[in-house]
CSV table of C-alpha atoms in Angstrom, one decimal:
chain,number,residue,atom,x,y,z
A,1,UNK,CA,31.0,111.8,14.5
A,2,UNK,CA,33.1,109.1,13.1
A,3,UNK,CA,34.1,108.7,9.5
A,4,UNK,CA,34.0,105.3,7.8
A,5,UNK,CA,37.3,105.4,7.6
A,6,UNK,CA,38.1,105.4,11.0
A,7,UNK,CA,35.8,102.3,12.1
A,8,UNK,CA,36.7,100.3,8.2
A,9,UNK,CA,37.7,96.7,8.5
A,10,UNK,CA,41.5,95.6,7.3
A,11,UNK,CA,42.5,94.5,4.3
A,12,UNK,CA,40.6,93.5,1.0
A,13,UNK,CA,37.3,94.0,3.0
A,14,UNK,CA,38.5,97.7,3.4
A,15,UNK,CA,39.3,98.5,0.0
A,16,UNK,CA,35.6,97.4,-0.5
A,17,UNK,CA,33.4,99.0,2.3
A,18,UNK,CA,35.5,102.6,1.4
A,19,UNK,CA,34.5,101.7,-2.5
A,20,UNK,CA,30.6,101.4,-1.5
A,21,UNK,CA,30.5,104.5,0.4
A,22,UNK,CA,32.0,106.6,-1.7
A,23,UNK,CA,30.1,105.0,-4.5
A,24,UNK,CA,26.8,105.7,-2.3
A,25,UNK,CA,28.2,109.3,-1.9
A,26,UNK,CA,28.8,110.2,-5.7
A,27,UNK,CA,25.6,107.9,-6.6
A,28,UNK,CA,23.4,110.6,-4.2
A,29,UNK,CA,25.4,113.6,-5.8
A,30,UNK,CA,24.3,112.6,-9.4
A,31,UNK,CA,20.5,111.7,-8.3
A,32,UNK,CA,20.8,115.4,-6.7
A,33,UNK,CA,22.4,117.0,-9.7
A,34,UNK,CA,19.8,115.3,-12.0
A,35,UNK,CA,16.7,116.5,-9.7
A,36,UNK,CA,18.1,120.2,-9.9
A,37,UNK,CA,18.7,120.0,-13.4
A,38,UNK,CA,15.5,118.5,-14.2
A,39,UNK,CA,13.5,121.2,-11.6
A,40,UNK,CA,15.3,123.8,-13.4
A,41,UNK,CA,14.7,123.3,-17.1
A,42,UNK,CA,10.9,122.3,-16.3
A,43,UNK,CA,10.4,125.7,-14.9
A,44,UNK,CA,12.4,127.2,-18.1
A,45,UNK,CA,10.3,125.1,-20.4
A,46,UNK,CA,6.7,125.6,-18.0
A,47,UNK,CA,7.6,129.4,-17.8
A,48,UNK,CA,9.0,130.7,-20.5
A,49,UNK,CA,8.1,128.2,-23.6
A,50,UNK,CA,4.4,127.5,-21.3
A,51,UNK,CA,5.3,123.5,-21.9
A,52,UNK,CA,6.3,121.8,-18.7
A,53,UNK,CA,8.4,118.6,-19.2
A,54,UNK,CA,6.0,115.4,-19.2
A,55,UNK,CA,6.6,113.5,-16.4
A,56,UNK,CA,8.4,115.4,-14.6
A,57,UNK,CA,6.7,115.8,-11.1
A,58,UNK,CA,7.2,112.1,-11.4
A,59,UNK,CA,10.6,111.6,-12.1
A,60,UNK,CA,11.1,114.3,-9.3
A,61,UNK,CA,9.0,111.5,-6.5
A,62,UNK,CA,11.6,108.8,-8.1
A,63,UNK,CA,15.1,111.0,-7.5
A,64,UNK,CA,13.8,111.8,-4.1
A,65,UNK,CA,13.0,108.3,-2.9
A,66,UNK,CA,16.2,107.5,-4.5
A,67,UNK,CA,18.2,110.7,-2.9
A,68,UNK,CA,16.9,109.6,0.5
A,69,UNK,CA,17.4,106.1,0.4
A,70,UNK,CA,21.1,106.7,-0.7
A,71,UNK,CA,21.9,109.1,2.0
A,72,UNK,CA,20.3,107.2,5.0
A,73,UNK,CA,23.1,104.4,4.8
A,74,UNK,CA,25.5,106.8,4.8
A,75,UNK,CA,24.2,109.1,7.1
A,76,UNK,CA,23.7,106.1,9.4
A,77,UNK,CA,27.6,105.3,8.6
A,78,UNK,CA,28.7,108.8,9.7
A,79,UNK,CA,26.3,109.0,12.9
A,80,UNK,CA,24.7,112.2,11.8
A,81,UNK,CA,21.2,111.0,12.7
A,82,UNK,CA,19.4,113.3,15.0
A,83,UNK,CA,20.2,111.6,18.7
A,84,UNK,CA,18.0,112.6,21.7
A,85,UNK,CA,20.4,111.5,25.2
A,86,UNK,CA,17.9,111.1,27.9
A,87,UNK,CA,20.5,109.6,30.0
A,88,UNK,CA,24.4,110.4,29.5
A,89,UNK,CA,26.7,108.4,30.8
A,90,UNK,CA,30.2,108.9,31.0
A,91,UNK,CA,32.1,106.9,27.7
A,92,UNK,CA,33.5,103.7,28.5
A,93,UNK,CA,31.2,102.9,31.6
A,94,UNK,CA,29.2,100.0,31.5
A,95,UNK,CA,26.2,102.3,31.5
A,96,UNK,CA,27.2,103.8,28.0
A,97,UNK,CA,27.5,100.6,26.6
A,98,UNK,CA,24.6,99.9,27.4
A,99,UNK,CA,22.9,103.0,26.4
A,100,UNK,CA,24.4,102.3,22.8
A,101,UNK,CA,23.7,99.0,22.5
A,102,UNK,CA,19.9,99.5,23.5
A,103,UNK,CA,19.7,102.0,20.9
A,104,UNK,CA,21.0,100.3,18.9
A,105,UNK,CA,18.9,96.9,18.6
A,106,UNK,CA,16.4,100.0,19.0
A,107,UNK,CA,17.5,101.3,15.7
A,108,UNK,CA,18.0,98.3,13.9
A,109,UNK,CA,14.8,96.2,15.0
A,110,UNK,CA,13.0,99.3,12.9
A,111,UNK,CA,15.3,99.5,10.0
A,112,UNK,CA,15.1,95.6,10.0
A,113,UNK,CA,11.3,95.8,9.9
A,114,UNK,CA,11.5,98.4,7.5
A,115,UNK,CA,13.6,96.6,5.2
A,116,UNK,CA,11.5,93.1,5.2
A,117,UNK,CA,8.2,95.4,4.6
A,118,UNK,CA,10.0,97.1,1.8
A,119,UNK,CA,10.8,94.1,0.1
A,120,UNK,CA,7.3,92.4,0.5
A,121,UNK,CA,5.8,95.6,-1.1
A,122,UNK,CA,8.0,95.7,-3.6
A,123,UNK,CA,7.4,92.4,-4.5
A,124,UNK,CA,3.8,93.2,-4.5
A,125,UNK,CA,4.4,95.8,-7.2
A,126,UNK,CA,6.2,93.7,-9.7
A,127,UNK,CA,3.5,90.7,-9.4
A,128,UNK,CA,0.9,93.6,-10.1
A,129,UNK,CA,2.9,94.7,-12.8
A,130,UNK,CA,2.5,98.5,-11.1
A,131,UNK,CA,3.5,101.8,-12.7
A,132,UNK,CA,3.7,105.5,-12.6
A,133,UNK,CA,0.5,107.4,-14.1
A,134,UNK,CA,2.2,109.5,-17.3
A,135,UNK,CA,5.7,107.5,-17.6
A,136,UNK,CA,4.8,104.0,-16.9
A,137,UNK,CA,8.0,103.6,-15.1
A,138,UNK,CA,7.7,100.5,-12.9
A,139,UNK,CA,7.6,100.8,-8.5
A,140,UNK,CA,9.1,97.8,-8.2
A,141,UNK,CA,12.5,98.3,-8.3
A,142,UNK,CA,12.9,102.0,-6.5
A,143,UNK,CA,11.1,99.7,-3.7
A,144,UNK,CA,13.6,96.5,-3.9
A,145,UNK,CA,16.4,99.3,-3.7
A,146,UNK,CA,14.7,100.9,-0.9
A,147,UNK,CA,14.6,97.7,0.7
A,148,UNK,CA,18.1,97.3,0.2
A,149,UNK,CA,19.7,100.4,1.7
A,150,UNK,CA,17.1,100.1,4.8
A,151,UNK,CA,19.4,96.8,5.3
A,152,UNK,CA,22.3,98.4,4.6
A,153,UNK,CA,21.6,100.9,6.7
A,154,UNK,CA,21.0,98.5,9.7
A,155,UNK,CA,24.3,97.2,8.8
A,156,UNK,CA,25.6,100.3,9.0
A,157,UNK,CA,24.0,100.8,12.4
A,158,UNK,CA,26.3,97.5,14.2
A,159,UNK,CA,29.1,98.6,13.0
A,160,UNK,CA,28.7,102.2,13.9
A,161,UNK,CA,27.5,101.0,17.6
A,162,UNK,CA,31.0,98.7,17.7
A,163,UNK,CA,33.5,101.6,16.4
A,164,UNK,CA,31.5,104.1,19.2
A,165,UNK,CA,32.1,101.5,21.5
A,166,UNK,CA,35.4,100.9,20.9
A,167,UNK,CA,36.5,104.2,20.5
A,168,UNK,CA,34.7,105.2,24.1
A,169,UNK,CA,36.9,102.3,25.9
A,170,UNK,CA,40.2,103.2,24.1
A,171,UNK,CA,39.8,106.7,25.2
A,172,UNK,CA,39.4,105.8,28.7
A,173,UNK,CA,42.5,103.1,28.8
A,174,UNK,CA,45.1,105.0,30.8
A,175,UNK,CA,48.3,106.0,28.1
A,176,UNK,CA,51.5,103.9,28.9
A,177,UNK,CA,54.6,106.0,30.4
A,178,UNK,CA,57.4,106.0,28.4
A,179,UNK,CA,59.4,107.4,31.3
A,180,UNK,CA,59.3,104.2,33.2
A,181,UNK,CA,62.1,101.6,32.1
């Protein structure tokens, strides 16, 4: 597994992608720490004082959309999707390029679809004016941020496929010999 920071372009532009993931990173840790803290103190109040939080089931459906959606671009970043190798060739042949980059387009034809879909929906929801049953908390913009890190995520997805790429011919590029003069 790669780290961004060991695929991160130079310069400004990696002061900037480092600054979105770990802003995506602390981003899914509050949504997390808000969805166990709201979970919790409904069952105190549904339990105990027999008066569940209103709206809480539904805030709960909105941090999880939200909780996955954050972590997909960065789990995409990292390479710690689930992987299936049905053919394994050796890093840095021709054939495990190739392998990658298939998956690849594979990968990001469906996030790209996703993404575009996403998006129509979402528009869809704000032209209906659609909202949540007991808050009235609009769709429309968990689905336009849903679209948004599906794209990201397909980003995410070339640029992990280059760095694996890159990193599988480096490793096979024989060392130079500091013994010769």
């Amino acid at each position: 597994m790669l780290s961004p920071t060991q695929y991160a372009p130079k310069g400004r532009a990696r002061q900037v992608w480092l600054f979105a993931h770990k802003t995506l990173g602390f981003a899914a840790f509050l949504v997390l720490f808000a969805m166990m803290g709201l979970t919790s103190a409904d069952v105190v109040m549904r339990y105990i004082f027999n008066s569940p939080i209103p709206g809480a089931y539904e805030l709960t459906e909105v941090f999880l959309v939200t909780l996955i959606f954050l972590a997909l671009p960065l789990a995409t970043a990292t390479g710690e999707h689930v992987e299936v190798e049905l053919y394994d060739p050796r890093p840095g042949t021709l054939g495990f390029q190739f392998t990658v980059w298939i998956g690849t387009a594979v990968v990001f034809a469906v996030l790209a679809v996703m993404a575009i879909e996403l998006w129509e929906h979402a528009d869809k929801l704000q032209r209906r004016n659609t909202v949540t049953n007991s808050l009235d908390l609009p769709y429309y913009p968990l689905g336009f941020f849903t679209a948004f890190a599906s794209a990201l995520a397909g980003l995410e997805v070339l640029v992990f496929a280059i760095a694996r790429t890159q990193r599988a011919r480096s490793a096979q590029e024989p060392e130079a010999d500091d013994r010769t003069a």
